[in-house]
Amino acid sequence: MKRLWDIFNQSLDAAIRDIEDHPRGKLFRRLIEFGPHNPSESEILIDNKETTLSDSECGSCLEFIFSFMINRFKGELAELLALDPCIKLVQQLQQNGSLPSGNQFFWGDAIQERRKLRKDNDVEMGWGNFTKGADALLVKQEKSPESKSQNRLKILGVFEVKSMMVSKRKVITQINRHVTRLYGGVKLAEKEWSSYNLNIPPCGTTEKDESDLLRVMIMPSIWKLSRNWFSVETEWGRSMEFPKPSDPPVQSEMIELEPNLWKIKLAWSQEALNQAAYEMTFWYMSQVGKRVYHTKKMPKDWENKTPEQAGYNAIKMMLYYILMSCSTKRHKRLATRLYNVYSFGYPLGVDSKVMLWPEDFPYEDEK
């Protein structure tokens, strides 16, 4: 368990670094600190690209949250949850003799493959720099037939993890693309293996052959989150409560689709991963607020809040301002979804196409 937690923290740190290093990272901080112009206030024309965001900059922030932040967190979670069932599959295949022992498992950012350069007039341009590779590789070092003093690396399996339901054909295409890129060499945990020192078995044969390459696709389950909720009275007024999180209603499942082609269906569903990713982005807003309001004076009426709580409040307020002045249907739709989920939780907020209010969730005796 400690090892899994370490991997999670490493993945989380990597995701946060990528967010902060992204060209829109500074723009995103401005969204929390300054936001768009408040539609209820008089328009003030200030040509200052370090403060209030323009309409187009707000749209860029929304696209960044959806296309990068949510997808990045969701992908990291799916890979983390896939690690244990993938190890169990490898152990099962070792026990029945389909895989050798003494192999190595490389995961996530530890794997880099060369980028294949584009063709020019149908002429291959060769290989480019190393970039992100397959989600996981199973390998084994063996003696090179050309030199007894030198090892080569045999690729035993290629794994592709998805955080959403994707067609079998599309995932196989992606796995095969990774296999093709391996012919340009691979870098595993900073150690580079040239194409001459790689042994890449064939894949996709119709007959069972232990020498063939193992291909594994991992996808989430399809069960839905509960939409139940109830009201409770607190010293601060009414609060919405949700059922306590529980273990998934199903177990991870391993299915052999074809010879040496396996599908792992995770116990966690696509909706559960979505919910977690949205909550992680909302948490990240609090961390930005923590940095912003550590030295900056709290806004009026927020004096009793912590910097983290100010971050939570700020993103909801800025999304509200965006909704009041948004000029494009797409960005209004994105802002609506974020505002609803951050304000009322993923299960209740994700399905609504209009902005939700507390009045949409009345007490039992008000229904």
Coordinates of C-alpha atoms in Angstrom, one line a residue:
M1 CA 0.0 0.0 0.0
K2 CA 2.8 2.4 0.8
R3 CA 4.4 1.8 -2.6
L4 CA 1.0 2.6 -4.3
W5 CA 0.8 5.8 -2.2
D6 CA 4.3 6.8 -3.3
I7 CA 3.4 6.2 -6.9
F8 CA 0.2 8.3 -6.5
N9 CA 2.2 11.2 -5.0
Q10 CA 4.8 11.0 -7.7
S11 CA 2.0 11.0 -10.4
L12 CA 0.3 13.9 -8.6
D13 CA 3.5 15.9 -8.3
A14 CA 4.2 15.3 -12.0
A15 CA 0.7 16.4 -13.0
I16 CA 1.0 19.6 -11.0
R17 CA 4.4 20.4 -12.4
D18 CA 3.0 20.0 -15.9
I19 CA 0.2 22.3 -15.0
E20 CA 2.5 25.0 -13.6
D21 CA 5.0 24.6 -16.5
H22 CA 2.2 24.8 -19.1
P23 CA 2.1 28.0 -21.1
R24 CA -1.4 28.6 -19.7
G25 CA -0.3 28.0 -16.1
K26 CA 0.2 31.7 -15.4
L27 CA -3.1 32.6 -17.1
F28 CA -4.8 30.1 -14.8
R29 CA -3.4 31.7 -11.7
R30 CA -4.7 35.0 -13.0
L31 CA -8.2 33.5 -13.3
I32 CA -8.1 32.7 -9.5
E33 CA -6.6 36.0 -8.5
F34 CA -8.3 38.5 -10.8
G35 CA -10.8 36.6 -12.9
P36 CA -12.9 38.3 -15.6
H37 CA -14.6 41.6 -15.2
N38 CA -17.5 41.5 -12.7
P39 CA -20.6 42.1 -14.8
S40 CA -22.4 43.8 -11.9
E41 CA -19.7 46.6 -11.7
S42 CA -19.1 49.4 -14.1
E43 CA -16.9 48.6 -17.0
I44 CA -13.3 49.8 -16.4
L45 CA -11.1 49.9 -19.5
I46 CA -7.6 48.9 -18.3
D47 CA -5.0 47.6 -20.7
N48 CA -3.2 45.4 -18.3
K49 CA -2.4 41.8 -19.3
E50 CA -1.3 41.0 -15.7
T51 CA -4.8 41.5 -14.1
T52 CA -8.4 41.1 -15.3
L53 CA -8.8 38.4 -17.9
S54 CA -10.4 39.1 -21.3
D55 CA -13.3 37.0 -22.7
S56 CA -10.9 35.0 -24.9
E57 CA -8.5 34.4 -22.0
C58 CA -11.3 33.1 -19.9
G59 CA -12.2 30.8 -22.7
S60 CA -8.6 29.6 -22.9
C61 CA -8.7 28.8 -19.1
L62 CA -11.9 26.8 -19.5
E63 CA -10.3 24.8 -22.4
F64 CA -7.2 24.3 -20.3
I65 CA -9.1 22.9 -17.4
F66 CA -11.1 20.4 -19.5
S67 CA -8.5 19.5 -22.2
F68 CA -5.5 19.3 -19.9
M69 CA -6.2 19.3 -16.2
I70 CA -9.1 17.0 -15.9
N71 CA -7.8 14.6 -18.5
R72 CA -4.3 14.6 -16.9
F73 CA -5.6 13.8 -13.4
K74 CA -8.0 11.2 -14.8
G75 CA -5.3 9.5 -16.8
E76 CA -3.0 9.4 -13.8
L77 CA -5.7 7.9 -11.6
A78 CA -6.6 5.2 -14.2
E79 CA -2.9 4.2 -14.5
L80 CA -2.6 4.0 -10.8
L81 CA -5.7 1.8 -10.4
A82 CA -4.5 -0.4 -13.3
L83 CA -1.2 -1.2 -11.7
D84 CA -2.4 -3.9 -9.3
P85 CA -4.6 -5.9 -11.8
C86 CA -1.8 -5.7 -14.4
I87 CA 0.7 -7.2 -12.0
K88 CA -1.8 -9.9 -11.1
L89 CA -2.3 -10.7 -14.8
V90 CA 1.5 -11.0 -15.3
Q91 CA 1.7 -13.3 -12.3
Q92 CA -1.1 -15.4 -13.6
L93 CA 0.6 -15.8 -17.0
Q94 CA 3.9 -16.6 -15.4
Q95 CA 2.2 -19.4 -13.3
N96 CA 0.7 -21.0 -16.4
G97 CA 4.0 -20.8 -18.3
S98 CA 2.8 -18.1 -20.8
L99 CA 5.4 -15.7 -19.6
P100 CA 9.0 -16.2 -18.2
S101 CA 10.0 -15.2 -14.7
G102 CA 12.7 -12.6 -13.9
N103 CA 11.1 -9.9 -16.1
Q104 CA 10.8 -6.2 -15.3
F105 CA 7.8 -3.9 -15.3
F106 CA 8.2 -0.3 -16.4
W107 CA 5.3 2.1 -15.8
G108 CA 4.2 5.6 -16.9
D109 CA 6.8 8.4 -17.3
A110 CA 9.7 5.9 -16.9
I111 CA 9.0 4.9 -20.5
Q112 CA 10.0 7.0 -23.5
E113 CA 9.9 6.1 -27.2
R114 CA 11.3 8.0 -30.2
R115 CA 8.9 10.1 -32.2
K116 CA 8.6 8.9 -35.8
L117 CA 9.3 11.8 -38.1
R118 CA 6.7 12.6 -40.8
K119 CA 7.1 11.4 -44.3
D120 CA 8.2 13.7 -47.1
N121 CA 7.0 12.6 -50.5
D122 CA 6.5 9.1 -49.1
V123 CA 10.1 8.9 -47.9
E124 CA 10.8 7.9 -44.3
M125 CA 12.5 10.7 -42.4
G126 CA 13.8 8.5 -39.6
W127 CA 13.4 8.9 -35.8
G128 CA 13.1 12.1 -33.7
N129 CA 13.5 12.8 -30.0
F130 CA 12.3 10.7 -27.2
T131 CA 8.7 11.4 -26.0
K132 CA 6.1 9.7 -23.8
G133 CA 5.8 6.0 -24.6
A134 CA 3.4 3.2 -23.8
D135 CA 1.6 3.3 -20.5
A136 CA 3.5 0.2 -19.4
L137 CA 6.1 -2.3 -20.8
L138 CA 7.0 -5.7 -19.6
V139 CA 10.6 -6.6 -20.5
K140 CA 13.4 -9.1 -19.8
Q141 CA 17.1 -8.8 -20.3
E142 CA 18.8 -11.6 -22.2
K143 CA 22.1 -12.3 -23.8
S144 CA 22.7 -10.9 -27.2
P145 CA 23.3 -13.6 -29.9
E146 CA 25.9 -11.3 -31.5
S147 CA 27.9 -10.7 -28.3
K148 CA 27.9 -12.8 -25.2
S149 CA 29.3 -9.9 -23.1
Q150 CA 26.3 -7.6 -24.1
N151 CA 22.7 -7.9 -23.1
R152 CA 19.7 -7.1 -25.2
L153 CA 16.2 -6.3 -24.1
K154 CA 13.2 -8.5 -25.1
I155 CA 9.9 -6.7 -25.1
L156 CA 7.4 -9.1 -23.6
G157 CA 4.3 -7.0 -23.3
V158 CA 2.8 -3.6 -24.2
F159 CA 0.0 -2.1 -22.0
E160 CA -2.4 0.7 -22.8
V161 CA -4.6 2.3 -20.1
K162 CA -7.7 4.2 -20.9
S163 CA -9.8 6.3 -18.5
M164 CA -12.9 6.1 -20.6
M165 CA -14.6 3.5 -22.8
V166 CA -12.8 3.2 -26.2
S167 CA -13.4 0.8 -29.0
K168 CA -11.2 -2.3 -29.1
R169 CA -10.0 -1.5 -32.6
K170 CA -8.8 2.0 -31.5
V171 CA -6.8 0.7 -28.5
I172 CA -5.2 -2.1 -30.6
T173 CA -4.2 0.6 -33.1
Q174 CA -2.6 2.6 -30.4
I175 CA -0.7 -0.4 -29.0
N176 CA 0.5 -1.4 -32.4
R177 CA 1.7 2.2 -33.0
H178 CA 3.8 1.9 -29.8
V179 CA 5.2 -1.4 -31.0
T180 CA 6.2 0.4 -34.3
R181 CA 7.9 3.2 -32.4
L182 CA 9.9 0.7 -30.3
Y183 CA 11.9 -0.1 -33.5
G184 CA 13.4 3.4 -33.1
G185 CA 14.7 2.4 -29.6
V186 CA 13.4 3.0 -26.1
K187 CA 14.5 4.7 -22.9
L188 CA 13.5 3.0 -19.7
A189 CA 14.3 4.9 -16.4
E190 CA 17.1 6.9 -18.1
K191 CA 18.7 3.8 -19.7
E192 CA 18.6 3.9 -23.4
W193 CA 18.2 0.8 -25.6
S194 CA 19.0 1.1 -29.3
S195 CA 16.9 -0.7 -31.8
Y196 CA 19.8 -3.1 -32.4
N197 CA 19.6 -4.2 -28.8
L198 CA 15.9 -4.8 -28.8
N199 CA 14.1 -8.1 -29.4
I200 CA 10.5 -7.3 -30.4
P201 CA 8.4 -10.4 -30.9
P202 CA 5.6 -10.5 -33.5
C203 CA 2.1 -9.7 -32.4
G204 CA -1.4 -10.3 -33.6
T205 CA -1.1 -13.9 -34.8
T206 CA -4.2 -16.0 -34.8
E207 CA -2.6 -19.0 -33.2
K208 CA -1.4 -19.2 -29.5
D209 CA 2.3 -18.8 -29.4
E210 CA 4.3 -18.1 -26.3
S211 CA 6.9 -16.2 -28.2
D212 CA 4.3 -13.6 -29.4
L213 CA 4.1 -10.2 -27.9
L214 CA 1.5 -9.8 -25.0
R215 CA -0.9 -6.9 -25.6
V216 CA -3.1 -5.6 -22.8
M217 CA -5.8 -3.0 -22.9
I218 CA -7.2 -1.6 -19.6
M219 CA -10.5 0.3 -19.4
P220 CA -12.9 1.3 -16.6
S221 CA -16.2 -0.3 -15.8
I222 CA -19.5 1.4 -16.7
W223 CA -21.5 1.4 -13.4
K224 CA -23.0 4.8 -12.5
L225 CA -22.6 6.9 -9.4
S226 CA -25.5 7.4 -7.0
R227 CA -27.5 10.6 -7.5
N228 CA -28.9 10.4 -4.0
W229 CA -28.5 13.3 -1.5
F230 CA -30.1 14.6 1.7
S231 CA -30.2 17.8 3.7
V232 CA -28.8 18.4 7.2
E233 CA -28.9 21.4 9.5
T234 CA -25.6 22.8 10.7
E235 CA -24.7 25.8 12.8
W236 CA -24.0 27.6 9.6
G237 CA -27.4 26.7 8.0
R238 CA -28.5 24.0 5.6
S239 CA -25.9 21.7 4.0
M240 CA -26.2 19.0 1.4
E241 CA -24.9 15.6 2.2
F242 CA -24.1 12.6 0.0
P243 CA -23.8 8.9 0.7
K244 CA -20.5 7.9 2.1
P245 CA -18.0 6.6 -0.6
S246 CA -18.0 2.8 -0.8
D247 CA -15.9 0.2 -2.6
P248 CA -16.8 -0.4 -6.2
P249 CA -19.7 -2.8 -6.7
V250 CA -17.6 -5.0 -9.0
Q251 CA -14.1 -6.5 -9.0
S252 CA -11.5 -6.0 -11.7
E253 CA -11.9 -8.5 -14.4
M254 CA -9.3 -10.1 -16.8
I255 CA -10.5 -11.3 -20.2
E256 CA -8.5 -12.9 -23.0
L257 CA -10.0 -11.5 -26.2
E258 CA -7.6 -13.2 -28.6
P259 CA -4.3 -15.1 -28.3
N260 CA -2.0 -12.8 -26.3
L261 CA -4.5 -10.0 -26.3
W262 CA -6.1 -9.3 -23.0
K263 CA -8.6 -6.8 -21.7
I264 CA -8.7 -5.7 -18.0
K265 CA -11.9 -4.1 -16.9
L266 CA -11.2 -2.0 -13.8
A267 CA -13.4 -2.2 -10.7
W268 CA -13.6 1.6 -10.9
S269 CA -16.0 3.1 -13.4
Q270 CA -15.6 5.9 -15.9
E271 CA -17.9 8.1 -13.8
A272 CA -16.0 7.4 -10.7
L273 CA -12.7 8.4 -12.4
N274 CA -14.5 11.6 -13.8
Q275 CA -15.7 12.5 -10.3
A276 CA -12.2 12.0 -8.8
A277 CA -10.6 14.1 -11.6
Y278 CA -13.0 17.0 -11.1
E279 CA -12.5 16.9 -7.3
M280 CA -8.7 16.9 -7.9
T281 CA -9.0 20.0 -10.1
F282 CA -11.2 21.7 -7.5
W283 CA -8.6 20.8 -4.9
Y284 CA -5.9 22.3 -7.1
M285 CA -7.9 25.6 -7.2
S286 CA -7.5 25.7 -3.4
Q287 CA -3.8 25.3 -3.7
V288 CA -3.6 28.2 -6.1
G289 CA -5.7 30.2 -3.7
K290 CA -3.3 29.2 -0.9
R291 CA -0.4 30.8 -2.9
V292 CA -2.4 33.8 -4.0
Y293 CA -3.9 34.7 -0.6
H294 CA -0.8 33.8 1.5
T295 CA 0.4 37.4 1.0
K296 CA -2.5 39.1 -0.7
K297 CA -5.3 40.6 1.4
M298 CA -8.5 38.6 1.6
P299 CA -11.5 39.9 -0.3
K300 CA -14.3 41.5 1.7
D301 CA -16.4 39.0 3.6
W302 CA -13.7 36.3 3.3
E303 CA -11.6 37.4 6.3
N304 CA -12.6 34.4 8.3
K305 CA -11.6 31.9 5.6
T306 CA -8.3 30.1 5.1
P307 CA -6.3 30.7 1.9
E308 CA -7.4 27.3 0.6
Q309 CA -11.1 28.1 1.2
A310 CA -10.6 31.4 -0.6
G311 CA -9.3 29.4 -3.6
Y312 CA -12.5 27.3 -3.6
N313 CA -14.6 30.4 -3.3
A314 CA -12.7 32.2 -6.0
I315 CA -13.0 29.7 -8.8
K316 CA -16.8 29.4 -8.2
M317 CA -17.1 33.2 -8.2
M318 CA -15.0 33.6 -11.4
L319 CA -17.0 30.9 -13.1
Y320 CA -20.2 32.7 -12.2
Y321 CA -18.8 35.9 -13.7
I322 CA -17.8 34.0 -16.9
L323 CA -21.4 32.7 -17.1
M324 CA -22.8 36.2 -16.8
S325 CA -20.7 37.5 -19.7
C326 CA -19.7 34.5 -21.8
S327 CA -20.0 35.1 -25.5
T328 CA -19.7 31.6 -26.9
K329 CA -22.0 28.6 -26.5
R330 CA -19.2 26.2 -26.0
H331 CA -17.5 28.2 -23.2
K332 CA -20.8 28.8 -21.5
R333 CA -21.5 25.1 -21.5
L334 CA -18.0 24.3 -20.1
A335 CA -18.4 27.0 -17.4
T336 CA -21.8 25.7 -16.5
R337 CA -20.6 22.2 -16.0
L338 CA -17.6 23.3 -13.9
Y339 CA -19.8 25.7 -11.7
N340 CA -22.4 23.0 -11.2
V341 CA -19.9 20.3 -10.3
Y342 CA -17.9 22.5 -8.0
S343 CA -21.0 23.8 -6.2
F344 CA -23.1 20.7 -6.0
G345 CA -20.8 17.7 -6.6
Y346 CA -20.2 15.6 -9.7
P347 CA -23.3 13.3 -9.5
L348 CA -25.8 16.2 -9.3
G349 CA -23.9 18.8 -11.3
V350 CA -22.6 16.9 -14.4
D351 CA -26.0 16.2 -16.0
S352 CA -27.5 19.6 -15.9
K353 CA -27.1 21.9 -19.0
V354 CA -28.2 25.0 -17.1
M355 CA -26.8 26.7 -14.1
L356 CA -28.0 25.1 -10.8
W357 CA -29.1 27.0 -7.7
P358 CA -29.8 25.8 -4.1
E359 CA -33.5 26.2 -4.8
D360 CA -33.1 23.3 -7.3
F361 CA -32.5 21.0 -4.3
P362 CA -35.3 21.8 -1.8
Y363 CA -36.0 20.2 1.6
E364 CA -38.2 17.1 1.6
D365 CA -41.1 19.2 3.0
E366 CA -40.5 21.8 0.3
K367 CA -40.8 19.3 -2.6

